[in-house]
PDB file of C-alpha atoms in Angstrom:
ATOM      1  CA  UNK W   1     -11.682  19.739 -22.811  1.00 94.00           C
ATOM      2  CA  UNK W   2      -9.974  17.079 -20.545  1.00 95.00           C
ATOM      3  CA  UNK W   3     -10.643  17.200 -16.808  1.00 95.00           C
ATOM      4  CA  UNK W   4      -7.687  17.978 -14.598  1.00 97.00           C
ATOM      5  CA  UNK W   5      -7.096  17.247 -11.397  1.00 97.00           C
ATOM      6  CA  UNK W   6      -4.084  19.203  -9.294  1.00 97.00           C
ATOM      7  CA  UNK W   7      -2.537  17.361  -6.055  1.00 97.00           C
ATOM      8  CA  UNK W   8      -0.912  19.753  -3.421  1.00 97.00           C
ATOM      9  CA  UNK W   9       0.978  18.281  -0.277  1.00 94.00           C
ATOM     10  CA  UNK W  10       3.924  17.710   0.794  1.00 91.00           C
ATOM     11  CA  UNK W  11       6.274  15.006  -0.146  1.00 89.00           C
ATOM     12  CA  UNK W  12       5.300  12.702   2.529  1.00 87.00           C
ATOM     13  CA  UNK W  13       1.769  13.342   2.824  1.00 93.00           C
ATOM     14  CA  UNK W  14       0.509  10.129   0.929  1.00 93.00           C
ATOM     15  CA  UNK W  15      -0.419  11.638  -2.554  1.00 93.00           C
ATOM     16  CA  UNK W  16       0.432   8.815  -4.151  1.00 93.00           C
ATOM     17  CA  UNK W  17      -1.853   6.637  -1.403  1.00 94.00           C
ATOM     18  CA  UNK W  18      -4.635   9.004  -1.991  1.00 95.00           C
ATOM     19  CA  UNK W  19      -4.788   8.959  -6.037  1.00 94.00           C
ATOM     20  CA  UNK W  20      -4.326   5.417  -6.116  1.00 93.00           C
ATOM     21  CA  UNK W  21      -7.821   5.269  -3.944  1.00 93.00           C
ATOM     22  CA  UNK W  22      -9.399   7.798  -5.469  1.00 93.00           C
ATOM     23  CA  UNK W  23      -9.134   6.795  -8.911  1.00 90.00           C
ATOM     24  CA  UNK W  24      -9.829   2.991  -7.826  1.00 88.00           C
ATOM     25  CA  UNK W  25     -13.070   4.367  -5.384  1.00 89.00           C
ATOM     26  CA  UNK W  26     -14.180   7.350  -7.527  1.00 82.00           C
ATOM     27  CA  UNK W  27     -13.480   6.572 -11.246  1.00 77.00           C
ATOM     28  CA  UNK W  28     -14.238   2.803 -10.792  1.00 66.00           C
ATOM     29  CA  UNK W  29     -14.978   2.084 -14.521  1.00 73.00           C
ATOM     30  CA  UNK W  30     -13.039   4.843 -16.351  1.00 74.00           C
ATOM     31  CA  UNK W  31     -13.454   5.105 -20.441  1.00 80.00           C
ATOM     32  CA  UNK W  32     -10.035   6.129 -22.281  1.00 88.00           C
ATOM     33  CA  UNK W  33      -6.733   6.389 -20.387  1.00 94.00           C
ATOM     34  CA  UNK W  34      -5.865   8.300 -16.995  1.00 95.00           C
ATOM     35  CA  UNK W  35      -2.649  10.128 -17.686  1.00 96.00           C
ATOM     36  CA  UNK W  36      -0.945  11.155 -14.000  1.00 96.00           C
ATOM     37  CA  UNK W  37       1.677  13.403 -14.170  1.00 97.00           C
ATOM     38  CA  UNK W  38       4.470  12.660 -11.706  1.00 95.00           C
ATOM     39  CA  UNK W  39       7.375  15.764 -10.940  1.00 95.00           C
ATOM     40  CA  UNK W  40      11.285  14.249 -12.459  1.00 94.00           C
ATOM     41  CA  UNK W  41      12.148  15.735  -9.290  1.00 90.00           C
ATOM     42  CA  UNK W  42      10.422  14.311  -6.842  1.00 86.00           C
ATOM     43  CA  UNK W  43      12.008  11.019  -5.070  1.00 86.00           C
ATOM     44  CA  UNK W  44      10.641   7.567  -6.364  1.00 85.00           C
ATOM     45  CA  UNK W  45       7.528   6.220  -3.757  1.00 87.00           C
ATOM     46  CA  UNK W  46       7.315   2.206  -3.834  1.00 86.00           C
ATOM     47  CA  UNK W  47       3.633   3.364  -4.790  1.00 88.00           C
ATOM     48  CA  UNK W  48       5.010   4.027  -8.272  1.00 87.00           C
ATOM     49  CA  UNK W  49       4.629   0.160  -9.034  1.00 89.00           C
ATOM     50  CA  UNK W  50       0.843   0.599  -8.077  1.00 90.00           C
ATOM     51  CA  UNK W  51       0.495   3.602 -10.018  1.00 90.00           C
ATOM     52  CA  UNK W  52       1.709   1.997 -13.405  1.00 87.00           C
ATOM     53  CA  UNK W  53      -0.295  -1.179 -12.396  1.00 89.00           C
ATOM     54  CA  UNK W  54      -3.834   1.003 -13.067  1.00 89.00           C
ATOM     55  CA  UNK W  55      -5.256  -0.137 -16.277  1.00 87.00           C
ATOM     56  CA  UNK W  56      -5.536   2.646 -18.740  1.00 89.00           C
ATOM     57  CA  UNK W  57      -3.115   4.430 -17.720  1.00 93.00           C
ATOM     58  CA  UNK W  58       0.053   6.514 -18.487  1.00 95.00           C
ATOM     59  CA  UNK W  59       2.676   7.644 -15.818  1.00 95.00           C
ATOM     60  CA  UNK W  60       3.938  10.615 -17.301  1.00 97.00           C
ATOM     61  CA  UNK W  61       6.852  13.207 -15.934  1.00 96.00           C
ATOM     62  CA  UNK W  62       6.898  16.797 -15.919  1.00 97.00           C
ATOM     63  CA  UNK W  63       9.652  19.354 -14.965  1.00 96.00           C
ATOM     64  CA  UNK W  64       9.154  23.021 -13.534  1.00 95.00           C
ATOM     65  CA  UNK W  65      11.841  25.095 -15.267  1.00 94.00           C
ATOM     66  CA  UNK W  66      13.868  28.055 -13.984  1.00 92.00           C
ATOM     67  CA  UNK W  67      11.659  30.303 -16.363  1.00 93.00           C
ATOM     68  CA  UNK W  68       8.364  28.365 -13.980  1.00 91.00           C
ATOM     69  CA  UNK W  69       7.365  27.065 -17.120  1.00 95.00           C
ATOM     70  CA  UNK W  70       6.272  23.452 -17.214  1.00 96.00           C
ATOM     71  CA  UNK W  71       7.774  21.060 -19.720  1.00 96.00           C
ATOM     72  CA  UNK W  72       6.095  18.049 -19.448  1.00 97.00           C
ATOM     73  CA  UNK W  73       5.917  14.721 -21.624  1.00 97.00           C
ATOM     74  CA  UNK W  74       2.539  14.822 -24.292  1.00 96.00           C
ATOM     75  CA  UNK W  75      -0.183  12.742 -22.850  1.00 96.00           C
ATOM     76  CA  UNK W  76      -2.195   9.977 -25.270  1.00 96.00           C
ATOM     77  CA  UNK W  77      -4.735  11.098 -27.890  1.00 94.00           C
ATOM     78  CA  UNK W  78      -7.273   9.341 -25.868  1.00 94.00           C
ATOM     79  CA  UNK W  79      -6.592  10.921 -22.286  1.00 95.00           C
ATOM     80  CA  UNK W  80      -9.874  11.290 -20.847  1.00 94.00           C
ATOM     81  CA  UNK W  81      -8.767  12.692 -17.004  1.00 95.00           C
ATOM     82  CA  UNK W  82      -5.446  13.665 -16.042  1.00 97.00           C
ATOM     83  CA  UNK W  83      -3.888  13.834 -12.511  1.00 97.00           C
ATOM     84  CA  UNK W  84      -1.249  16.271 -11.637  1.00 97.00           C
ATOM     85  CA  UNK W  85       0.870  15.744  -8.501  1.00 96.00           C
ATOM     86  CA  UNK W  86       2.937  19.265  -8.115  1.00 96.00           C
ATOM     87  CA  UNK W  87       6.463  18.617  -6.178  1.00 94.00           C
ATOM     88  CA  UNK W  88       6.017  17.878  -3.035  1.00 92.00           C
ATOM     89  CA  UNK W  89       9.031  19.864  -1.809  1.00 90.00           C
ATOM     90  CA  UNK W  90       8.961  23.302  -4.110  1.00 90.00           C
ATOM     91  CA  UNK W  91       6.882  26.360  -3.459  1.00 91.00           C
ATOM     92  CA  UNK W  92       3.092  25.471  -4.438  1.00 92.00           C
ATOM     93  CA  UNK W  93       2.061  29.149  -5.991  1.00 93.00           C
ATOM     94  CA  UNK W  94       5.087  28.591  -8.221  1.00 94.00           C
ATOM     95  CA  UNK W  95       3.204  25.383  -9.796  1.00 95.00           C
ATOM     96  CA  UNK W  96      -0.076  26.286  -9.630  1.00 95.00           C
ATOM     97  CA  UNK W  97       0.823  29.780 -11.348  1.00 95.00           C
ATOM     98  CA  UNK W  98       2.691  27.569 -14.027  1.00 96.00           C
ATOM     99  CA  UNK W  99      -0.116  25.559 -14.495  1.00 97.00           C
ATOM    100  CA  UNK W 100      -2.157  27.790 -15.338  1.00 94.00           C
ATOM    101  CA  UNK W 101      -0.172  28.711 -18.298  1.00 95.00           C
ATOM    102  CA  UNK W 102       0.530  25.164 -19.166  1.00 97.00           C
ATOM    103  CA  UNK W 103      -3.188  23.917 -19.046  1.00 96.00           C
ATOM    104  CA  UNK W 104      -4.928  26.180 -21.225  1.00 94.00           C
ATOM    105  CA  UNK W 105      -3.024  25.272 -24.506  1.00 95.00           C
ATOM    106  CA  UNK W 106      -3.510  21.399 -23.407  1.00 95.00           C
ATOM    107  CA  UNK W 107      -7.062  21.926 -23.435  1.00 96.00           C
ATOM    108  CA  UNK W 108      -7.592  20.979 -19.896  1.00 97.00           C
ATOM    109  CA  UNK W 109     -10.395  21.574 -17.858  1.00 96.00           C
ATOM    110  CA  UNK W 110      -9.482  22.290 -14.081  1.00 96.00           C
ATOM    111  CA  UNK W 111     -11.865  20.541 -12.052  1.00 96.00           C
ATOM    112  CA  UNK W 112     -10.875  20.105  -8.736  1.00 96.00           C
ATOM    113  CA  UNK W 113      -7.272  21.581  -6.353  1.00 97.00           C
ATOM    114  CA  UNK W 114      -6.843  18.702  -4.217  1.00 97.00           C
ATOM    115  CA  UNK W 115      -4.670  19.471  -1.021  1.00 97.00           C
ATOM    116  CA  UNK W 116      -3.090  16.590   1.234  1.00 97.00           C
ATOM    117  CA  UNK W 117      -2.266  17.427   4.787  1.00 97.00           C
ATOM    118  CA  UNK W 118       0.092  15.143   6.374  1.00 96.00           C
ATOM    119  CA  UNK W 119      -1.106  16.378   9.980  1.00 96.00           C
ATOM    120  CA  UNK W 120       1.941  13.896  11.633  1.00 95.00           C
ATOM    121  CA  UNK W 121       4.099  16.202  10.071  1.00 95.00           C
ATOM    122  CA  UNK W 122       2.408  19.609  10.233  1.00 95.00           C
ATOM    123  CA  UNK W 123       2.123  19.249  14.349  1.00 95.00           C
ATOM    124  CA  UNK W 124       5.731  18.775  14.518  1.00 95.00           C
ATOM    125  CA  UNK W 125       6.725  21.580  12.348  1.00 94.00           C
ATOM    126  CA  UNK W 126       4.674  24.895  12.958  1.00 92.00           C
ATOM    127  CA  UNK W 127       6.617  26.530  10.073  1.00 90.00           C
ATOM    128  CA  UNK W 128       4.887  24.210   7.890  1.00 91.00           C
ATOM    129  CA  UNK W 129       1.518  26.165   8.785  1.00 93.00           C
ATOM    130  CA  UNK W 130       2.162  28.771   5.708  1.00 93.00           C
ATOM    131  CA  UNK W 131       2.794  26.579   3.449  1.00 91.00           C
ATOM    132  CA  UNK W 132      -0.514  24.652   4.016  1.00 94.00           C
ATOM    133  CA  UNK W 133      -1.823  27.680   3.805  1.00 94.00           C
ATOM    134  CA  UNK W 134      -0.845  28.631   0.678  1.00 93.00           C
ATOM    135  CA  UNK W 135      -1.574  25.138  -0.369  1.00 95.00           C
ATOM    136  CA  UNK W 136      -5.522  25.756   1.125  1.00 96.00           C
ATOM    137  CA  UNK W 137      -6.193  28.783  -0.688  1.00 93.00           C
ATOM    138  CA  UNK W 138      -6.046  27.153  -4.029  1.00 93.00           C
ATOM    139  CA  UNK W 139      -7.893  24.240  -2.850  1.00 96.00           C
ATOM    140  CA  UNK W 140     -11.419  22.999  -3.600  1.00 96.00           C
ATOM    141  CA  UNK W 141     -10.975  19.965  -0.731  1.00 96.00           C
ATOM    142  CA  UNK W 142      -9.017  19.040   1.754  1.00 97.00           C
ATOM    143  CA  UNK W 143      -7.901  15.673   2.767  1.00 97.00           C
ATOM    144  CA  UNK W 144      -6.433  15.124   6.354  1.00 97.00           C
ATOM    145  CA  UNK W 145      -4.351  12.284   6.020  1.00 97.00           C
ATOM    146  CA  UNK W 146      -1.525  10.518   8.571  1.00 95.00           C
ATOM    147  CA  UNK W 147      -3.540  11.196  11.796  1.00 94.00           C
ATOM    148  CA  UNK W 148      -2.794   9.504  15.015  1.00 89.00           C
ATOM    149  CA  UNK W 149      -4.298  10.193  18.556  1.00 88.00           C
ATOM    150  CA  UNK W 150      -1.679  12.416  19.213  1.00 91.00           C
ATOM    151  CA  UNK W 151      -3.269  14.489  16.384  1.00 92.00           C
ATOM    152  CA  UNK W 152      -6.939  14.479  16.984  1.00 94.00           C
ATOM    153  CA  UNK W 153      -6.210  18.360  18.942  1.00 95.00           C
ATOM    154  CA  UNK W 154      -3.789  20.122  16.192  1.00 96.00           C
ATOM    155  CA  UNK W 155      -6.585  18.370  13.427  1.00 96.00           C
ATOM    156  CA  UNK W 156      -9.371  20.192  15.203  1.00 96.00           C
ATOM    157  CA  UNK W 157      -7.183  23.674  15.656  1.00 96.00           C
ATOM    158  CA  UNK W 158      -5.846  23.261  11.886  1.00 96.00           C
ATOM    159  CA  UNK W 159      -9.829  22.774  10.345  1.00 96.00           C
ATOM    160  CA  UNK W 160     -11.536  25.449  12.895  1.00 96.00           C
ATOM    161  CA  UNK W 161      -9.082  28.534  11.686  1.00 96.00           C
ATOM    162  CA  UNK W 162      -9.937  27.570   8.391  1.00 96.00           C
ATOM    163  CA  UNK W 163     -13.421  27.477   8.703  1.00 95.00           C
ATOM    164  CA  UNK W 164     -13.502  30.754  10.692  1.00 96.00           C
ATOM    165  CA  UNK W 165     -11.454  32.070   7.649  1.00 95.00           C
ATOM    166  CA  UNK W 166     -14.397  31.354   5.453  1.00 94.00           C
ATOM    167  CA  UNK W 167     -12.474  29.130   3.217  1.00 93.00           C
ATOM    168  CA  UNK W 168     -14.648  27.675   0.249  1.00 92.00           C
ATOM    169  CA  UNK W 169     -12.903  24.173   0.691  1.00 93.00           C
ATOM    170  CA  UNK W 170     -14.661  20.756   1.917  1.00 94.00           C
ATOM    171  CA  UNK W 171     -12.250  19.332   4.569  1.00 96.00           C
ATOM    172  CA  UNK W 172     -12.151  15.207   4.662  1.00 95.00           C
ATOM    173  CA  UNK W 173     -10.406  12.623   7.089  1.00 95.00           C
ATOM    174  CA  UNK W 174      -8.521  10.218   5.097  1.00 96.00           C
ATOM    175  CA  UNK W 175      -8.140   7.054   7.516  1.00 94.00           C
ATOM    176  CA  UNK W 176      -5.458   4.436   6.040  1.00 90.00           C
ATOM    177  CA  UNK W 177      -4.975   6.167   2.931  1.00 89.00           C
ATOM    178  CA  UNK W 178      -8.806   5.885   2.316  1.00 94.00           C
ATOM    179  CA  UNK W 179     -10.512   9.128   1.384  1.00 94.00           C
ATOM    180  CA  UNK W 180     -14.013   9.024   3.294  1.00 89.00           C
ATOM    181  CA  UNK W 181     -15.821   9.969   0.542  1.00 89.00           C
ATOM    182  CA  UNK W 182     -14.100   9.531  -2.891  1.00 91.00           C
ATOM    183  CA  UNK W 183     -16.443  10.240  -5.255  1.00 88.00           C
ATOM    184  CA  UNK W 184     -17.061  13.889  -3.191  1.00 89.00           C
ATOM    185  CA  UNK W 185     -13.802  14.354  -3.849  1.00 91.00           C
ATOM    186  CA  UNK W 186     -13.550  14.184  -7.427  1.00 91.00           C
ATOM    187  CA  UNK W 187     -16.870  15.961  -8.081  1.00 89.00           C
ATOM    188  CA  UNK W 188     -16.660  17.895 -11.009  1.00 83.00           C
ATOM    189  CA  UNK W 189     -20.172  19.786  -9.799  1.00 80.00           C
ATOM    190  CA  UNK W 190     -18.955  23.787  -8.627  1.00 70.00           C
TER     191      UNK W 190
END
């Protein structure tokens, strides 16, 4: 089974950024090729460039149909980790339900639920609250990315009513699009 690795976030909360480190901190001197699935629907990011720029790798699109079915291009025979970023700006149970269905015949392994927080954004929208949420209860870790001093208060609020939740999920600070502690992150350990 190939290991899979699911990105939840919103649009502008640095997924690309993030993958690009933690693949280049945390699978430093991958064997076979890294195929990273990237939504048709989703806008272009100038971090595309970087993204096809990774040796070993294959960009590869994906669609969520009106039936919440994935259809998504085949990855290479020799695949040995594949990164999914889910569409930033459609309903995150939707994909994650789909993927489920989708993995299993692809003979994936899901090894981590990977959920970036742009907290710039989630401070100025409160609505957006739910949907990180939803986001968190999937999630294995957290990253807190695009934090500013203006921040540092909702950052603390958002990560305390999580943890007095209960919520099995490591929480990181991402500073600069640099995950604290990369190889943490993609830990395939339970």
């Amino acid at each position: 089974m190939t290991p899979l690795y699911i990105f939840l976030g919103a649009e502008s909360s640095g997924r690309r950024e993030v993958l690009l480190d933690l693949i280049e901190m945390g699978l430093p001197e991958h064997t076979g090729t890294l195929a990273l699935y990237l939504s048709e629907d989703e806008r272009p990011s100038p971090l595309d460039e970087e993204l096809h720029a990774i040796p070993h790798s294959a960009i590869l699109s994906y669609r969520l149909e009106e039936t919440f079915e994935i259809n998504a291009e085949n990855r290479p025979p020799d695949t040995s980790t594949v990164f999914f970023l889910t569409d930033g700006r459609a309903n995150p149970v939707d994909q994650i339900e789909a993927l489920t269905y989708w993995m299993h015949p692809q003979e994936l392994a899901l090894v981590r639920i990977i959920t970036i927080v742009n907290c710039a954004l989630g401070q100025a929208h409160n609505a957006l609250f739910a949907w990180y949420e939803a986001c968190i209860h999937f999630s294995d870790v957290v990253l807190l990315n695009k934090r500013t001093d203006k921040t540092e208060k909702w950052v603390k609020t958002f990560r305390t009513h999580f943890h007095k939740h209960c919520y099995p999920c490591e929480f990181q600070l991402v500073k600069k699009g640099k995950v604290a502690n990369p190889t943490t992150a993609l830990d395939d350990q339970t």
